[in-house]
């Protein structure tokens, strides 16, 4: 079977990113991903009363939900 995902390469990439002293330089990307995800969530007709943001990091998605005035409860969980 062909190798689709280079696990070792991805692990190296995560390690390099974790060692970066200035993670705020990627905030624009986090905001963009959160905005696009929020737009996709609007396509779902179901109402969500409680949302779990698993791996929330700096809370970018939480900020997106709150800025749009969402009334659902949001629980944020990140790795310590």
PDB file of C-alpha atoms in Angstrom, residues 15-60:
ATOM      1  CA  UNK A  15       8.078  19.372  17.465  1.00  0.00           C
ATOM      2  CA  UNK A  16       9.435  22.309  15.442  1.00  0.00           C
ATOM      3  CA  UNK A  17       6.178  24.220  15.866  1.00  0.00           C
ATOM      4  CA  UNK A  18       6.100  23.527  19.607  1.00  0.00           C
ATOM      5  CA  UNK A  19       9.601  24.956  19.996  1.00  0.00           C
ATOM      6  CA  UNK A  20       8.725  28.161  18.156  1.00  0.00           C
ATOM      7  CA  UNK A  21       9.085  31.090  20.594  1.00  0.00           C
ATOM      8  CA  UNK A  22       6.458  33.219  18.823  1.00  0.00           C
ATOM      9  CA  UNK A  23       3.262  31.237  18.285  1.00  0.00           C
ATOM     10  CA  UNK A  24       1.292  34.466  17.934  1.00  0.00           C
ATOM     11  CA  UNK A  25       2.658  34.778  14.402  1.00  0.00           C
ATOM     12  CA  UNK A  26       0.149  32.042  13.456  1.00  0.00           C
ATOM     13  CA  UNK A  27      -2.894  33.739  14.997  1.00  0.00           C
ATOM     14  CA  UNK A  28      -4.126  34.881  11.582  1.00  0.00           C
ATOM     15  CA  UNK A  29      -4.321  31.240  10.502  1.00  0.00           C
ATOM     16  CA  UNK A  30      -6.195  30.179  13.627  1.00  0.00           C
ATOM     17  CA  UNK A  31      -8.708  32.999  13.120  1.00  0.00           C
ATOM     18  CA  UNK A  32      -9.226  32.037   9.478  1.00  0.00           C
ATOM     19  CA  UNK A  33      -9.781  28.352  10.279  1.00  0.00           C
ATOM     20  CA  UNK A  34     -12.193  29.252  13.082  1.00  0.00           C
ATOM     21  CA  UNK A  35     -14.154  31.548  10.801  1.00  0.00           C
ATOM     22  CA  UNK A  36     -14.455  28.886   8.098  1.00  0.00           C
ATOM     23  CA  UNK A  37     -15.467  26.229  10.597  1.00  0.00           C
ATOM     24  CA  UNK A  38     -18.123  28.536  12.039  1.00  0.00           C
ATOM     25  CA  UNK A  39     -19.508  29.119   8.524  1.00  0.00           C
ATOM     26  CA  UNK A  40     -19.773  25.358   8.030  1.00  0.00           C
ATOM     27  CA  UNK A  41     -21.523  24.944  11.364  1.00  0.00           C
ATOM     28  CA  UNK A  42     -24.217  27.350  10.148  1.00  0.00           C
ATOM     29  CA  UNK A  43     -25.101  24.810   7.430  1.00  0.00           C
ATOM     30  CA  UNK A  44     -26.229  22.344  10.110  1.00  0.00           C
ATOM     31  CA  UNK A  45     -29.926  22.743  10.857  1.00  0.00           C
ATOM     32  CA  UNK A  46     -29.687  21.251  14.354  1.00  0.00           C
ATOM     33  CA  UNK A  47     -29.491  23.510  17.399  1.00  0.00           C
ATOM     34  CA  UNK A  48     -26.585  22.803  19.707  1.00  0.00           C
ATOM     35  CA  UNK A  49     -27.111  23.767  23.334  1.00  0.00           C
ATOM     36  CA  UNK A  50     -23.626  22.745  24.457  1.00  0.00           C
ATOM     37  CA  UNK A  51     -20.399  22.612  22.470  1.00  0.00           C
ATOM     38  CA  UNK A  52     -17.083  21.004  23.402  1.00  0.00           C
ATOM     39  CA  UNK A  53     -14.063  22.714  21.856  1.00  0.00           C
ATOM     40  CA  UNK A  54     -11.570  19.878  22.240  1.00  0.00           C
ATOM     41  CA  UNK A  55      -7.984  21.044  21.766  1.00  0.00           C
ATOM     42  CA  UNK A  56      -9.005  24.680  21.965  1.00  0.00           C
ATOM     43  CA  UNK A  57      -5.487  26.044  22.432  1.00  0.00           C
ATOM     44  CA  UNK A  58      -5.817  29.798  22.711  1.00  0.00           C
ATOM     45  CA  UNK A  59      -9.626  29.695  22.409  1.00  0.00           C
ATOM     46  CA  UNK A  60      -9.951  31.092  18.894  1.00  0.00           C
TER      47      UNK A  60
END
